[in-house]
mmCIF file of C-alpha atoms and ligand atoms in Angstrom:
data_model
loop_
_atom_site.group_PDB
_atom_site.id
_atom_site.type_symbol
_atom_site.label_atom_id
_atom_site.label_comp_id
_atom_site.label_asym_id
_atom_site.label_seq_id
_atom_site.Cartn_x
_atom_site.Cartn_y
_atom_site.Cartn_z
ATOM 1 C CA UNK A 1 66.260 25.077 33.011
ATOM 2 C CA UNK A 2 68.743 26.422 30.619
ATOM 3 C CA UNK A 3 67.777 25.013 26.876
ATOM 4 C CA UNK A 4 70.484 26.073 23.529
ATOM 5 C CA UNK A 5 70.942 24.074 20.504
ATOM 6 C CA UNK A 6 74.340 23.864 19.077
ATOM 7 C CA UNK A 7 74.217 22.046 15.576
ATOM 8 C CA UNK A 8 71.959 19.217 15.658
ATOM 9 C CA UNK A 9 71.812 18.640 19.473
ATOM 10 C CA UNK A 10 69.654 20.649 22.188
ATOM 11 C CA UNK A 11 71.506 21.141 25.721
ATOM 12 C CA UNK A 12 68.732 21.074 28.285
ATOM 13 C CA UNK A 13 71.056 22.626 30.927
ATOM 14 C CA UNK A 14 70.006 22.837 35.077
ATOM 15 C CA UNK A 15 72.638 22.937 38.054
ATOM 16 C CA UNK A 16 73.660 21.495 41.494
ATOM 17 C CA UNK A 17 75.383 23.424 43.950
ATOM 18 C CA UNK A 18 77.344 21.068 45.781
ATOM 19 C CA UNK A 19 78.167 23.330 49.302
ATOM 20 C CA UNK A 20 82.224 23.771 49.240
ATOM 21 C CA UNK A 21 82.588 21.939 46.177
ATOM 22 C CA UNK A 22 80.868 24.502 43.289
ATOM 23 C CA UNK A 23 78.018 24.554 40.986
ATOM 24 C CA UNK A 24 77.429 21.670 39.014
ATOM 25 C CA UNK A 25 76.213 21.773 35.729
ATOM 26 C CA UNK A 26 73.186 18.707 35.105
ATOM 27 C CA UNK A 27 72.897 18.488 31.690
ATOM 28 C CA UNK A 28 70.793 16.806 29.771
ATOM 29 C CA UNK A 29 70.648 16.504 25.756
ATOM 30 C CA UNK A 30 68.104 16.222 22.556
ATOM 31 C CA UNK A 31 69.840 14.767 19.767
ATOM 32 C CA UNK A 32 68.298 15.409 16.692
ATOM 33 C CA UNK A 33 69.151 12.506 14.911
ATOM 34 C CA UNK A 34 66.317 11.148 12.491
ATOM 35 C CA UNK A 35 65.179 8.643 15.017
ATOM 36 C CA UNK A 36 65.600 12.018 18.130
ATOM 37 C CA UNK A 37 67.285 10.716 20.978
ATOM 38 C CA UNK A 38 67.309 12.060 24.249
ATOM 39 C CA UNK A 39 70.584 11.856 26.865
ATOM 40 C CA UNK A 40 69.683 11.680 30.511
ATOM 41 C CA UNK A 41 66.970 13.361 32.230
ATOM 42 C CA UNK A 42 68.203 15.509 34.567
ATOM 43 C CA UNK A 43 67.393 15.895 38.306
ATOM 44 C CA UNK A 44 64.272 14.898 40.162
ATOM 45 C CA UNK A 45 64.068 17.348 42.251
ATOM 46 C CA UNK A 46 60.837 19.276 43.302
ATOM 47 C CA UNK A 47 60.351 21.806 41.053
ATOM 48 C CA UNK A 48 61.724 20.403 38.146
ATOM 49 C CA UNK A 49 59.491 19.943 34.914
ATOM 50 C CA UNK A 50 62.096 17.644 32.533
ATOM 51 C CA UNK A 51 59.814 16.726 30.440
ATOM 52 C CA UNK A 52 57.852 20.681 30.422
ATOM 53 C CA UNK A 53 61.378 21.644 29.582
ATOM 54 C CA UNK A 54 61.629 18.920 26.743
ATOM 55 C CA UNK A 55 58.457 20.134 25.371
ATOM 56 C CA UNK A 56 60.127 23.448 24.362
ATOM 57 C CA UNK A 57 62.907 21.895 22.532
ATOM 58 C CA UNK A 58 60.610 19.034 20.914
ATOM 59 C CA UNK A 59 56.994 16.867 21.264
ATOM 60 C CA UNK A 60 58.092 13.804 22.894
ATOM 61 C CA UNK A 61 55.702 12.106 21.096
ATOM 62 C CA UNK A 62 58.394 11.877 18.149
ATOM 63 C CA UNK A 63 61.067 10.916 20.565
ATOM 64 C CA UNK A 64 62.189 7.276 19.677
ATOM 65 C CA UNK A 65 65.058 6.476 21.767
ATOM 66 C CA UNK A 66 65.775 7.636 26.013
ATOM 67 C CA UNK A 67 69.591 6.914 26.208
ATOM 68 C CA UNK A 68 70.000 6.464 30.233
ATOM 69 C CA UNK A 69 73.693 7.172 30.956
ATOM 70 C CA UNK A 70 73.410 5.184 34.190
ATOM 71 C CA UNK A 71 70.615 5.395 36.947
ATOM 72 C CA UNK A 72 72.502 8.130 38.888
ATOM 73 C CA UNK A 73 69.418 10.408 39.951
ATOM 74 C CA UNK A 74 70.715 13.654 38.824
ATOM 75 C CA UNK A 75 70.034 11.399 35.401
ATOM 76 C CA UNK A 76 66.875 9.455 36.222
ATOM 77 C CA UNK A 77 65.116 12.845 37.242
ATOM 78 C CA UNK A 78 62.561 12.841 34.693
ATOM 79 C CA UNK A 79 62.871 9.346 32.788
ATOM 80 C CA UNK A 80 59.755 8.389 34.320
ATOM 81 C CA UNK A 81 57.060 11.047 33.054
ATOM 82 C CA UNK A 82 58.961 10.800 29.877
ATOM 83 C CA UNK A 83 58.337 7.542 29.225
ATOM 84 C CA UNK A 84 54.427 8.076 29.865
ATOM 85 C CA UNK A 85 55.157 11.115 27.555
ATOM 86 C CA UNK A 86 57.218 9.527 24.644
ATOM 87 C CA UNK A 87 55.158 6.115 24.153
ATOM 88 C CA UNK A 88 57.326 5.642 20.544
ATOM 89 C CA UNK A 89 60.917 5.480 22.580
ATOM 90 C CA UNK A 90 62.567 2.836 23.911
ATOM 91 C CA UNK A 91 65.137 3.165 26.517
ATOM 92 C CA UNK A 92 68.589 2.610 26.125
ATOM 93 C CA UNK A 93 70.295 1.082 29.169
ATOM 94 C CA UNK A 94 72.589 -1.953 30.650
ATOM 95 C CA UNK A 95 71.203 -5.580 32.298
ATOM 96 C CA UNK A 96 72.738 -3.973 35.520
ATOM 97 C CA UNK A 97 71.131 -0.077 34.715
ATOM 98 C CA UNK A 98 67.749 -2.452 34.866
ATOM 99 C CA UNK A 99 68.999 -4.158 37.960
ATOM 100 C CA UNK A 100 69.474 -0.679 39.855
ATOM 101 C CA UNK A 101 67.132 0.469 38.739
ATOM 102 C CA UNK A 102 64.831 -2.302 39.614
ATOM 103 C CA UNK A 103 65.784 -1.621 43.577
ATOM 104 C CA UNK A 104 63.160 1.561 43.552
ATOM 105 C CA UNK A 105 60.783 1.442 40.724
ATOM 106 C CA UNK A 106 61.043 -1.323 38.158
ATOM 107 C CA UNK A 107 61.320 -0.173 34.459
ATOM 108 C CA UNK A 108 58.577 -1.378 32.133
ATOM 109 C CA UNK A 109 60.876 -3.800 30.221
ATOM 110 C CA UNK A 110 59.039 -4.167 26.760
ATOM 111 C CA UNK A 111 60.348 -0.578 26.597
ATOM 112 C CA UNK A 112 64.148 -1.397 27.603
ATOM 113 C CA UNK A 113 66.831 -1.807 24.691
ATOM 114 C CA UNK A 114 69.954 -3.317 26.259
ATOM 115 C CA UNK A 115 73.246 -2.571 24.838
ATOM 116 C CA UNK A 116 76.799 -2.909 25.896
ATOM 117 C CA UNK A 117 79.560 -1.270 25.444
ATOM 118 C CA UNK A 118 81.397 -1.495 22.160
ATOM 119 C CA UNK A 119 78.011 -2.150 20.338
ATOM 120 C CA UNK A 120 76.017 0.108 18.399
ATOM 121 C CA UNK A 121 73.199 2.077 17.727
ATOM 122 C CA UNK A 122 71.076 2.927 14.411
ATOM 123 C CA UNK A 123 69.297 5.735 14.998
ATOM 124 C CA UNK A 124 68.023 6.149 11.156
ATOM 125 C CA UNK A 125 70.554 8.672 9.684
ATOM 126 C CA UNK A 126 73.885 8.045 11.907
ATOM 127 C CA UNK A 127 75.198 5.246 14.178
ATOM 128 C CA UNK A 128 75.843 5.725 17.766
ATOM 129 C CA UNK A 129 78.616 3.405 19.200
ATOM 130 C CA UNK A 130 78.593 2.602 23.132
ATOM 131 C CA UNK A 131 81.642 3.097 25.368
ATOM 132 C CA UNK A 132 82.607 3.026 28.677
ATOM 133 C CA UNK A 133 84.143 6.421 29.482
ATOM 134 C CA UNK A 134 87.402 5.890 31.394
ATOM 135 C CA UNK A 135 85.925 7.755 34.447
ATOM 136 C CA UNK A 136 82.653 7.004 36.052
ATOM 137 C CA UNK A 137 80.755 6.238 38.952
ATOM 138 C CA UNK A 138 78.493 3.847 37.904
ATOM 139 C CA UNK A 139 78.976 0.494 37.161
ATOM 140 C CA UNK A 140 76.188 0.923 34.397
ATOM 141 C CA UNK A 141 77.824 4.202 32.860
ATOM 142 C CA UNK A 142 77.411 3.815 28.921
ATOM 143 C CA UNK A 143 78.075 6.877 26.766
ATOM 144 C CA UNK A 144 78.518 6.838 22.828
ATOM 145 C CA UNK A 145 79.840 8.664 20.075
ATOM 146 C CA UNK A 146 78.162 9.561 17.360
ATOM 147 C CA UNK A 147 80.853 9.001 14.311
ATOM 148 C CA UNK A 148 79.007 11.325 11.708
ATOM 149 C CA UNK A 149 79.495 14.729 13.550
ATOM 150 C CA UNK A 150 82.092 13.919 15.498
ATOM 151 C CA UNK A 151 80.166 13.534 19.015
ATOM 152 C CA UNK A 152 81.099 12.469 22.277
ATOM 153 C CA UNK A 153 78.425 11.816 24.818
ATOM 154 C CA UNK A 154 80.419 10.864 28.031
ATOM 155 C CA UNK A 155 78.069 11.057 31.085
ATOM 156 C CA UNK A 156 79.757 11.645 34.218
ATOM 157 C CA UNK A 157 83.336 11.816 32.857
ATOM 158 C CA UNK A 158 85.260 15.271 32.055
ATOM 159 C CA UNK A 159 82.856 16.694 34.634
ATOM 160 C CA UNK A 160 83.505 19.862 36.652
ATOM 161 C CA UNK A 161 81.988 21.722 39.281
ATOM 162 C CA UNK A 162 82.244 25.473 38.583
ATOM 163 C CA UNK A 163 82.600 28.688 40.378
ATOM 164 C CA UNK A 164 79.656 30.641 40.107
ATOM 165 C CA UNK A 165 76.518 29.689 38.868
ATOM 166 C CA UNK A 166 76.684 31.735 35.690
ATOM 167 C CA UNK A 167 79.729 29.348 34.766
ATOM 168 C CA UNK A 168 77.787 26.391 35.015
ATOM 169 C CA UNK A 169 75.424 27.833 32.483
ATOM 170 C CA UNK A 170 77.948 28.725 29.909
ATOM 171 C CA UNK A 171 77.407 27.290 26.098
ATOM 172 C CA UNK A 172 81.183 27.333 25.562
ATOM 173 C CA UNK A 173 83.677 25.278 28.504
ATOM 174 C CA UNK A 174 86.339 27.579 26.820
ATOM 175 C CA UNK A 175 85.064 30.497 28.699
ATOM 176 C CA UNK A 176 86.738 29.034 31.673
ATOM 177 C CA UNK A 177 90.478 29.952 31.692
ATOM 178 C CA UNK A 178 92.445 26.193 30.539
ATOM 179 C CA UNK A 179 93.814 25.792 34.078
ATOM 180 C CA UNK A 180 90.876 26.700 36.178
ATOM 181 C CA UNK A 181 89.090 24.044 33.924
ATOM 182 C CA UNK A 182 91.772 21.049 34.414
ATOM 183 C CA UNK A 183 92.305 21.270 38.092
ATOM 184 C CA UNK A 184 88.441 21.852 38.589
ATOM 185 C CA UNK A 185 87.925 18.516 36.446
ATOM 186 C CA UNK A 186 91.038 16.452 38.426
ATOM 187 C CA UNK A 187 88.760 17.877 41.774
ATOM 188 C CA UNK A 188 85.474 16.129 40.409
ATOM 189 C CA UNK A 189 87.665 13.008 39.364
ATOM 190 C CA UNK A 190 88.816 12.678 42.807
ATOM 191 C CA UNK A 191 85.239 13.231 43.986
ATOM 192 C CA UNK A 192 83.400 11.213 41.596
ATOM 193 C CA UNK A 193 85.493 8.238 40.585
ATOM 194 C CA UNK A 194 88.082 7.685 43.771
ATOM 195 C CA UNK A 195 88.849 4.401 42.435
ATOM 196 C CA UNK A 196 90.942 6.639 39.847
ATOM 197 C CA UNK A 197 94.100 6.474 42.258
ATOM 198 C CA UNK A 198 93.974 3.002 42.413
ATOM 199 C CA UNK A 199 93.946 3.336 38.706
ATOM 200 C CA UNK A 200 97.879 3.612 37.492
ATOM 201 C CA UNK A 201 97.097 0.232 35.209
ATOM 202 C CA UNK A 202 97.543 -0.088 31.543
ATOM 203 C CA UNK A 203 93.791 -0.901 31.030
ATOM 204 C CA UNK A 204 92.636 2.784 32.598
ATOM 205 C CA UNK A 205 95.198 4.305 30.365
ATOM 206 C CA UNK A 206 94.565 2.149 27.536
ATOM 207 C CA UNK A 207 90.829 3.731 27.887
ATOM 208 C CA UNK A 208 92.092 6.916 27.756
ATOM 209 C CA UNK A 209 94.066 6.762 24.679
ATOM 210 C CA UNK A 210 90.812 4.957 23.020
ATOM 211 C CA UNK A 211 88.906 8.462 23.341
ATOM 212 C CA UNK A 212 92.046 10.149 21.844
ATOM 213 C CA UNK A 213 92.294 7.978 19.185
ATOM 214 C CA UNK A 214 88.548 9.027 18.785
ATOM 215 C CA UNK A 215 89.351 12.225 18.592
ATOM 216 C CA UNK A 216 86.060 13.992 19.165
ATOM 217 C CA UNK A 217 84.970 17.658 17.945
ATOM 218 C CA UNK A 218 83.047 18.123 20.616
ATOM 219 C CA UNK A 219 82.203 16.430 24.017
ATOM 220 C CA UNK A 220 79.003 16.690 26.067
ATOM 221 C CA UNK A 221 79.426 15.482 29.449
ATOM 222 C CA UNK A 222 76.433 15.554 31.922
ATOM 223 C CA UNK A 223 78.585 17.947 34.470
ATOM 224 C CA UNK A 224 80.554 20.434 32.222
ATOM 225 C CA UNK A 225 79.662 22.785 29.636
ATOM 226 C CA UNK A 226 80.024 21.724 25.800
ATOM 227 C CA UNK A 227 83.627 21.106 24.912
ATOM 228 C CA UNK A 228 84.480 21.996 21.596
ATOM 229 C CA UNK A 229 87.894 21.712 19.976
ATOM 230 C CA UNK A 230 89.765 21.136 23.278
ATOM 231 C CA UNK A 231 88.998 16.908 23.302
ATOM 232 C CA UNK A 232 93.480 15.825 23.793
ATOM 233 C CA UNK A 233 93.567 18.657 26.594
ATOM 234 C CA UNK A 234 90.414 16.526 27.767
ATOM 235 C CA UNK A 235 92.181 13.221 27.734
ATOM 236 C CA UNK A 236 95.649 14.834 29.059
ATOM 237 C CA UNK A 237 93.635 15.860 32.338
ATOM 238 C CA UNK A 238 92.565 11.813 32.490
ATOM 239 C CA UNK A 239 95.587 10.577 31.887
ATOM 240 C CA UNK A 240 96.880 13.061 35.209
ATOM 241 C CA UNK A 241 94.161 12.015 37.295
ATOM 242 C CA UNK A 242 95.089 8.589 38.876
ATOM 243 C CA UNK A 243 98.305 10.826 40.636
ATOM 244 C CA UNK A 244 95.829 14.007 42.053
ATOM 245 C CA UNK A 245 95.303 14.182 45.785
ATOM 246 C CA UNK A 246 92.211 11.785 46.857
ATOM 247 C CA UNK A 247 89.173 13.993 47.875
ATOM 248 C CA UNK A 248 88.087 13.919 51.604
ATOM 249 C CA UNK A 249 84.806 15.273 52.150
ATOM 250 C CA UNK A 250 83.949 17.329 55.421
ATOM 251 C CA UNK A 251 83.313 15.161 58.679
ATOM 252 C CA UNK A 252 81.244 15.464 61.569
ATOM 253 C CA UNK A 253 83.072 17.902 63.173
ATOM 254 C CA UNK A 254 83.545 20.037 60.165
ATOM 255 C CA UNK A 255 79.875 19.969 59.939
ATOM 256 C CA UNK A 256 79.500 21.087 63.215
ATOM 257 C CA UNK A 257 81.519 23.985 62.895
ATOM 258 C CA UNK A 258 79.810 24.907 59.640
ATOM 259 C CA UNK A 259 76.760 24.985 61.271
ATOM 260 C CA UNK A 260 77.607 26.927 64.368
ATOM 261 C CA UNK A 261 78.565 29.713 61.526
ATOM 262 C CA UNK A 262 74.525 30.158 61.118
ATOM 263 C CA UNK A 263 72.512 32.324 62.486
ATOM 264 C CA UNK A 264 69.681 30.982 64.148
ATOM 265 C CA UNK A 265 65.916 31.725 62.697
ATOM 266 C CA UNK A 266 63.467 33.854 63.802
ATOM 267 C CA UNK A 267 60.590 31.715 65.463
HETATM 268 FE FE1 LIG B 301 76.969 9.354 38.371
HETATM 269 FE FE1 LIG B 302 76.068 12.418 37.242
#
């Protein structure tokens, strides 16, 4: 895992590469807000040490809040050992985030803090205020934005998978040529929240203009790089996104023929 600080929050960066799709950045944050939050927890795949990672960016001992995005598992990866690591924090989630989550291991709910959207957060020196990005896939997707450095946290939204792995790393989305960036976003809309082209209603783009009227410094979505500066190029992607082409993924027979493109192992 990938770990840089920019200002007062820690990226705890890892990948996914999603065959004919890209590599997509997993992201997880620190927050160092007096009361040190964490974002997600990345993926649980073998391998990965979340909370070994953690440990180089802070002692989770002193981490007092676990804000769970939505139970996605390329966000639940390491919630688990954290929890037994972190006994001060308390989990941030939704009634249904415990609900989904409740269908493969129950969270320990003396340790759940449930908050909706449009409520808030004190985390000691800032308030964090809970939103529902306009795009997700989830329906227990909260994000926030922290109002005293200008801060969007957005989970799954303004994702995008990237070309090469070294792109996915990247502490600066501007490194990706403007257009590259928007049509590899509308891709990951299509993928991610297909509901989006059923979307052409006055409530999705009513959401949209919400995070414009926000107007955020920087954005830290679980599946791009941090966005700084670019946050109404952002929202003009969402607002183009209900009228992209739907995604269709490969079918059987696409599978097939990928396969037959192998060469057989050695036995
Ligand atoms: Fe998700
Ligand atoms: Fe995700």
């Amino acid at each position: 895992m990938n770990t840089h600080r920019i200002s007062d929050v820690t990226v705890l960066n890892d990948q996914l590469e999603v065959p004919g799709i890209g590599f997509l950045p997993v992201n997880a944050y620190v927050l160092h807000a007096q009361q040190p939050v964490v974002v997600d927890t990345g993926l649980g795949l073998p391998g990965r040490d979340f909370v070994g990672a953690l440990c180089e960016v802070i002692d989770p001992a002193e981490v007092r809040w676990i804000w769970l995005t939505h139970p996605d598992r390329d966000h639940t990866g390491g919630l688990f050992a954290l929890l037994d690591a972190a006994p001060q924090a308390r989990l941030v989630t939704t009634f249904v985030g415990v609900g989904i989550m409740s269908t493969e291991r129950p969270l320990p709910i003396d340790r759940v803090y449930l908050l909706n959207p449009g409520q808030s957060l004190d985390v000691g020196d800032r308030t964090l205020r809970a939103f529902r990005p306009p795009l997700f896939d989830n329906p227990a997707t909260t994000g926030f934005y922290d109002e005293r450095t200008r801060t969007c946290f957005s989970s799954d939204c303004f994702g995008a998978p990237m070309p090469t792995p070294a792109l996915a790393a990247v502490s600066d989305v501007r490194e990706i040529p403007a257009a590259d960036l928007r049509a590899a976003q509308l891709l990951w809309a299509a993928v991610d929240s297909p509901w989006v082209h059923n979307a052409h209603s006055d409530r999705y783009f009513d959401s949209v203009r919400a995070v414009r009227a926000l107007g955020p410094e920087t954005v830290y979505s679980t599946h791009l790089p941090p966005a700084a500066g670019i946050a109404q190029s952002l929202c003009d992607m969402l607002a183009a996104a209900p009228d992209t082409d739907p995604f269709v993924g490969p079918d059987q027979q696409a599978l097939e023929a990928m396969l037959a493109t192998f060469e057989p192992t050695a036995g």
